[in-house]
CSV table of C-alpha atoms in Angstrom, one decimal:
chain,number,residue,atom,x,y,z
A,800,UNK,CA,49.4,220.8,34.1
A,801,UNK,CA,46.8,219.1,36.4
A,802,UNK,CA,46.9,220.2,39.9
A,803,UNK,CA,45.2,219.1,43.1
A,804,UNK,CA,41.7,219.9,43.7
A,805,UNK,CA,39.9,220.5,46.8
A,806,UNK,CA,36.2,220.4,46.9
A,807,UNK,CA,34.2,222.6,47.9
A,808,UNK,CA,36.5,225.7,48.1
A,809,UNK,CA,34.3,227.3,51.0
A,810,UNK,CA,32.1,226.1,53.7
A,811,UNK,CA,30.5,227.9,56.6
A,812,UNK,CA,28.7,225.2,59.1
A,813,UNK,CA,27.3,225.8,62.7
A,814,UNK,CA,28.9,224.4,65.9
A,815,UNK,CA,28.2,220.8,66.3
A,816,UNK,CA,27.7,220.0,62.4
A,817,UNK,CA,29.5,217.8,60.1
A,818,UNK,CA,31.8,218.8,57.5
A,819,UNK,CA,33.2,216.3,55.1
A,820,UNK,CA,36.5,218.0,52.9
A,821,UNK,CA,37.5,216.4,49.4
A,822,UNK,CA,40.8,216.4,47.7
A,823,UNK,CA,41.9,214.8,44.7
A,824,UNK,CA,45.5,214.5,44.1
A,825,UNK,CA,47.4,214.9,40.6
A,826,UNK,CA,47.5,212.1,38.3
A,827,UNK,CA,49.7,209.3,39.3
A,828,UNK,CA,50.5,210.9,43.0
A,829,UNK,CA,50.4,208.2,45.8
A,830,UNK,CA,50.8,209.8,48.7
A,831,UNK,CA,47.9,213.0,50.1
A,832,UNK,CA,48.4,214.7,53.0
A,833,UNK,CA,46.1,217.1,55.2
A,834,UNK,CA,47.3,220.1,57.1
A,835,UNK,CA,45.2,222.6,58.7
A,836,UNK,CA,46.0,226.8,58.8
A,837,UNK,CA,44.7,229.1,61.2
A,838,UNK,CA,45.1,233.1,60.5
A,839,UNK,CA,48.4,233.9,61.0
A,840,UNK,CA,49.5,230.3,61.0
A,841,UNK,CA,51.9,228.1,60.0
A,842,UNK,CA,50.3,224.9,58.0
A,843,UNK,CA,49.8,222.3,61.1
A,844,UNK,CA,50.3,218.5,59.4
A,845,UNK,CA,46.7,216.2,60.5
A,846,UNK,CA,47.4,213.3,58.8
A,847,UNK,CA,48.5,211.5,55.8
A,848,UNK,CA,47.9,208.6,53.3
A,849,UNK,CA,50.1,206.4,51.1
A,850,UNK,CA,48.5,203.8,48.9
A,851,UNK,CA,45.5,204.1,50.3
A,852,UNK,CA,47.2,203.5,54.1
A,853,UNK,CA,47.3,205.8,57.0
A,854,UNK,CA,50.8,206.6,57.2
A,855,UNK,CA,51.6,209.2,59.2
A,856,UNK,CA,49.5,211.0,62.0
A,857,UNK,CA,49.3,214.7,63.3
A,858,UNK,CA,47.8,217.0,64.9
A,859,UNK,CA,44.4,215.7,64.2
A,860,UNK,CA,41.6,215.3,67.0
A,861,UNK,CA,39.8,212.5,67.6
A,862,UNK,CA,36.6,214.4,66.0
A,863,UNK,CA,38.3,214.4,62.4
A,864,UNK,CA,38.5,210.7,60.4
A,865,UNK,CA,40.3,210.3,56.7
A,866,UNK,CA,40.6,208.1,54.0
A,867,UNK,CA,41.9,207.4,50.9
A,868,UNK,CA,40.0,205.7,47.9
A,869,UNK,CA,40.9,203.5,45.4
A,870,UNK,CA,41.2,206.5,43.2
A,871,UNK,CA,43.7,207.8,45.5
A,872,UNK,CA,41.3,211.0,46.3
A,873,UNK,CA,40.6,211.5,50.4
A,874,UNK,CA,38.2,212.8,52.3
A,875,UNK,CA,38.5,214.4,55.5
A,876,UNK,CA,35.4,214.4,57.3
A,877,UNK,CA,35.0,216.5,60.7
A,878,UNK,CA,32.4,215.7,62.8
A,879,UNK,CA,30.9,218.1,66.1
A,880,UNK,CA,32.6,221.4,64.8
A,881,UNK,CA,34.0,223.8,66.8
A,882,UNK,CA,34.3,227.9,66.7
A,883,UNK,CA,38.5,226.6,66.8
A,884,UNK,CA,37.6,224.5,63.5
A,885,UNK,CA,37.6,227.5,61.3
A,886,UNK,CA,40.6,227.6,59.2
A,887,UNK,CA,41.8,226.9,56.1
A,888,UNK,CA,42.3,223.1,54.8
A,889,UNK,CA,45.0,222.2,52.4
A,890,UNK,CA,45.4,218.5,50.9
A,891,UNK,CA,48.8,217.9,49.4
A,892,UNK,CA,50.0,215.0,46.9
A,893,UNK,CA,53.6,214.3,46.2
A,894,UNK,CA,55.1,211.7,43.8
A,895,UNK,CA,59.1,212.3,44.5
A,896,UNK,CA,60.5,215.4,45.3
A,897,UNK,CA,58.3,218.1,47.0
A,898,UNK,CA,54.6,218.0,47.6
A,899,UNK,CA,52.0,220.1,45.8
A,900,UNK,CA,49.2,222.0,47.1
A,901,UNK,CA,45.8,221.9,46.4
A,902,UNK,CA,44.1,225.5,46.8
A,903,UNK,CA,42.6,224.9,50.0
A,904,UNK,CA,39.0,224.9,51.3
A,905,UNK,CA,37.8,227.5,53.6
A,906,UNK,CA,35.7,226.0,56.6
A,907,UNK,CA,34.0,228.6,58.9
A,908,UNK,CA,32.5,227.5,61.6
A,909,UNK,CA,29.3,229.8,63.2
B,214,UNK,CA,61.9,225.4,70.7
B,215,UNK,CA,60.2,225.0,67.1
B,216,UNK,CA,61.9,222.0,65.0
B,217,UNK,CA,62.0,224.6,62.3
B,218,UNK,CA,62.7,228.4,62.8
B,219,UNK,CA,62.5,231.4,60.8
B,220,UNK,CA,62.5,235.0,61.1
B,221,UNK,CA,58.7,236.6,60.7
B,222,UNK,CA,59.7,239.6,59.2
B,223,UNK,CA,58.5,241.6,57.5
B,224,UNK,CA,62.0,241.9,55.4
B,225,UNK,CA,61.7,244.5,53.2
B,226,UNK,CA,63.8,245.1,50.3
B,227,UNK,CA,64.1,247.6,47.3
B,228,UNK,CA,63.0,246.5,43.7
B,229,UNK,CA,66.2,244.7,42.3
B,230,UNK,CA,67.8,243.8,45.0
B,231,UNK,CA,68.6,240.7,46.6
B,232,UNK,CA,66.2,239.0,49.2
B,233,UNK,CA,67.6,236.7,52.0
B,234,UNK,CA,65.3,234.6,53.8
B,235,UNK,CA,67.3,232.1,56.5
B,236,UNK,CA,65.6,229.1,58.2
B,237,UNK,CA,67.4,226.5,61.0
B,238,UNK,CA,66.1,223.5,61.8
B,239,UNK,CA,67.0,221.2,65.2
B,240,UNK,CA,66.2,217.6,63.8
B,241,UNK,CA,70.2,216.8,62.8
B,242,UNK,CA,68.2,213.5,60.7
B,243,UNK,CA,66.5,216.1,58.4
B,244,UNK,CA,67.1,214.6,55.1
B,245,UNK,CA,65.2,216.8,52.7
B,246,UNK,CA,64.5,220.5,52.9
B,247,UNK,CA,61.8,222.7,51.0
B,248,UNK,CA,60.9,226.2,49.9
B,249,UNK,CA,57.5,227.5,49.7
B,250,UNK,CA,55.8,230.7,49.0
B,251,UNK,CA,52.4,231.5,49.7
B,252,UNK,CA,50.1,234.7,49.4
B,253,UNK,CA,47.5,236.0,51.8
B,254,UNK,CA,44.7,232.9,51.4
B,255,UNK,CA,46.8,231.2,48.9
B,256,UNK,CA,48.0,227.3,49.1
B,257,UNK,CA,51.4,227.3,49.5
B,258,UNK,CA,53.1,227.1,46.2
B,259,UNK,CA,56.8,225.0,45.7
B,260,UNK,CA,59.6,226.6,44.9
B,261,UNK,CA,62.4,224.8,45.0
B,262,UNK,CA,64.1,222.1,46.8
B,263,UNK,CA,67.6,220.7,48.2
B,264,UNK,CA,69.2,217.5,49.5
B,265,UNK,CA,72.8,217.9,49.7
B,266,UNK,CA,74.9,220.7,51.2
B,267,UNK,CA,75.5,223.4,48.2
B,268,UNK,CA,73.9,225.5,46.7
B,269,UNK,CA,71.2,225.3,43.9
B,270,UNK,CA,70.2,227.4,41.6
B,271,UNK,CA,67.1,227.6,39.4
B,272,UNK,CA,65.9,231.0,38.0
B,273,UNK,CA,66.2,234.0,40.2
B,274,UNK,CA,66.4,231.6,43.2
B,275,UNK,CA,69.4,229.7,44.9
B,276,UNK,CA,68.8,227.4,48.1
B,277,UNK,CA,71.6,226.6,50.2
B,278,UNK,CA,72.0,224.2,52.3
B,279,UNK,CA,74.5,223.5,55.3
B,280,UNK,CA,73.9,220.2,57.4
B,281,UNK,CA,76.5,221.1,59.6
B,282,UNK,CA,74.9,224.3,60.8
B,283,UNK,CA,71.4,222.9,60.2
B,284,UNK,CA,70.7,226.0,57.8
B,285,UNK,CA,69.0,226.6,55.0
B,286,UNK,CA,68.8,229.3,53.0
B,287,UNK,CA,67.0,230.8,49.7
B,288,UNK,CA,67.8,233.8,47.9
B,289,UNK,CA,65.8,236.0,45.6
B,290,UNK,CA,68.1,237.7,42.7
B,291,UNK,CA,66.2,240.7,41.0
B,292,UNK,CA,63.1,240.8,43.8
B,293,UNK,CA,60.1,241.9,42.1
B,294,UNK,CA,57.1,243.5,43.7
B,295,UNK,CA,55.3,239.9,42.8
B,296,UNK,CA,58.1,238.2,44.9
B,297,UNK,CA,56.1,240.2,48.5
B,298,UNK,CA,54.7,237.0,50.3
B,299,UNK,CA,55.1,234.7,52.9
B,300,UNK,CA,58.2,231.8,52.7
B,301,UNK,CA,57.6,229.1,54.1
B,302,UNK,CA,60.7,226.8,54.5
B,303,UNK,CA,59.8,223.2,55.2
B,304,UNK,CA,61.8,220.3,56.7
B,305,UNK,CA,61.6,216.7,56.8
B,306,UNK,CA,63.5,213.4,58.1
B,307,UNK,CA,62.4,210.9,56.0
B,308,UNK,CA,61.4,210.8,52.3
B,309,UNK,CA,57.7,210.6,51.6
B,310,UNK,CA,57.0,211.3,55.0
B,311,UNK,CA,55.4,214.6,56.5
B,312,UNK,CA,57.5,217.2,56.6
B,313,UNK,CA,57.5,220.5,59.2
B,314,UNK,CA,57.1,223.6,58.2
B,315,UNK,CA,58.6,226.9,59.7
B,316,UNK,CA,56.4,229.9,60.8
B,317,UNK,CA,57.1,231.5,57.4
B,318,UNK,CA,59.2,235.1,56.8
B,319,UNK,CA,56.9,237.5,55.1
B,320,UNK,CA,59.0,239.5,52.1
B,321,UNK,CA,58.0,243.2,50.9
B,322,UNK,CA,59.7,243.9,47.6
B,323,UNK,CA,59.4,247.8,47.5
B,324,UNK,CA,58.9,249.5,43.8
C-alpha cells in the first residue's frame, strides 16, 4: 500500500541557512500535518493543513512557513536555522481514523 | 501537568507474556484516542485506535478505553522481542484535528 513520503530523508545545513522539507501524503488523504522530534522527545505538533487550508497551528516559530498544494503535498520550509533546529521532521496524512506517518527527514543543523 | 501522561519505562516483560502500557489524559472533551509504536529513528507507526469506552481487540492487541477515568489502555498478548519499542498513546478532541501525543512508554520484551 502507498505510504507517505518525505523528501529528502536527511539534511545537514549550517546555522542561518534555509531548509525547505517535502511530504507527499497517501492517495486521496486531505489533511497533512507536521510535527517535529527532538532526541528523547515526544513528537511536538507545528502545524497542519486541510484542503489546502491552514487549519490548525502549533508549536511552530515564526522562522518556519507551510503550504499545501493543489496536489495536496506540503512543504515546510525553515528559514535562519538554528543548532535547536536539529531534529527529526515527520509529515502525517489522515483520511478518517488515525493518521499515518511518513518516515521522517533528518535535519542537522552545524 | 502534560494533557497526556504516560509512564517512560522501561517496562520490561518476559517473552510470552502480557505487556501493559497505561496512558491518562486531562482534556475530559477528548473524543478519539490512538496507539502508536515507534522504534529508535523510526516514524511512528499506528496501531490501533478507540472511540467509545470498551475494549477492542485486533490481533495480539486490545485498547481500552474509560472516559470516566480518562484512561486508556493497550495490551500486548504473546509479547515478542519485535514488540521492544516506544508506545506512543495519542489524544485528541476533535476529529480531523491535531491530536497530543504522550511522552511514550518504552517496552523490552526479554527472550
Amino acid at each position: 500500500a502507498a505510504g507517505v513520503i518525505q523528501s529528502p530523508r536527511h539534511l545537514i545545513k549550517e546555522k542561518r541557512e534555509t531548509a525547505t522539507l517535502k511530504c507527499y501524503p497517501i492517495p486521496r488523504h486531505d489533511t497533512v500535518y507536521w510535527y517535529q522530534q527532538g532526541p528523547g522527545q515526544d513528537p511536538q505538533f507545528l502545524i497542519s493543513f486541510y484542503e489546502k487550508m491552514q487549519s490548525d497551528k502549533g508549536s511552530i516559530p515564526d522562522r518556519f512557513s507551510a503550504q499545501q498544494f493543489s496536489d495536496y503535498h506540503s512543504e515546510l520550509n525553515m528559514s535562519s536555522l538554528e543548532l535547536g533546529d536539529s531534529a527529526l521532521y515527520f509529515c502525517a496524512s489522515s483520511y478518517g481514523p488515525g493518521w499515518y506517518f511518513g518516515p521522517g527527514t533528518r535535519l542537522t543543523v552545524l | 501537568q502534560k494533557e497526556v501522561e504516560q509512564n517512560s519505562g522501561p517496562l520490561s516483560v518476559p517473552e510470552g507474556a502480557i505487556a501493559s502500557l497505561n496512558c491518562t489524559y486531562s482534556d475530559r472533551g477528548s473524543q478519539s484516542f490512538f496507539w502508536y509504536r515507534q522504534y529508535s529513528g523510526k516514524s511512528p507507526e499506528l496501531i490501533m485506535f478507540i472511540y467509545s469506552n470498551g475494549d477492542k481487540e485486533d490481533g495480539r492487541f486490545t485498547a481500552q478505553l474509560n472516559k470516566a477515568s480518562q484512561y486508556v489502555s493497550l495490551l500486548i498478548r504473546d509479547s515478542q522481542p519485535s514488540d521492544s519499542a516506544t508506545y506512543l498513546c495519542a489524544v485528541n478532541q476533535n476529529y480531523g484535528q491535531n491530536f497530543v501525543f504522550g511522552p511514550g512508554t518504552r517496552l523490552s520484551v526479554l527472550p
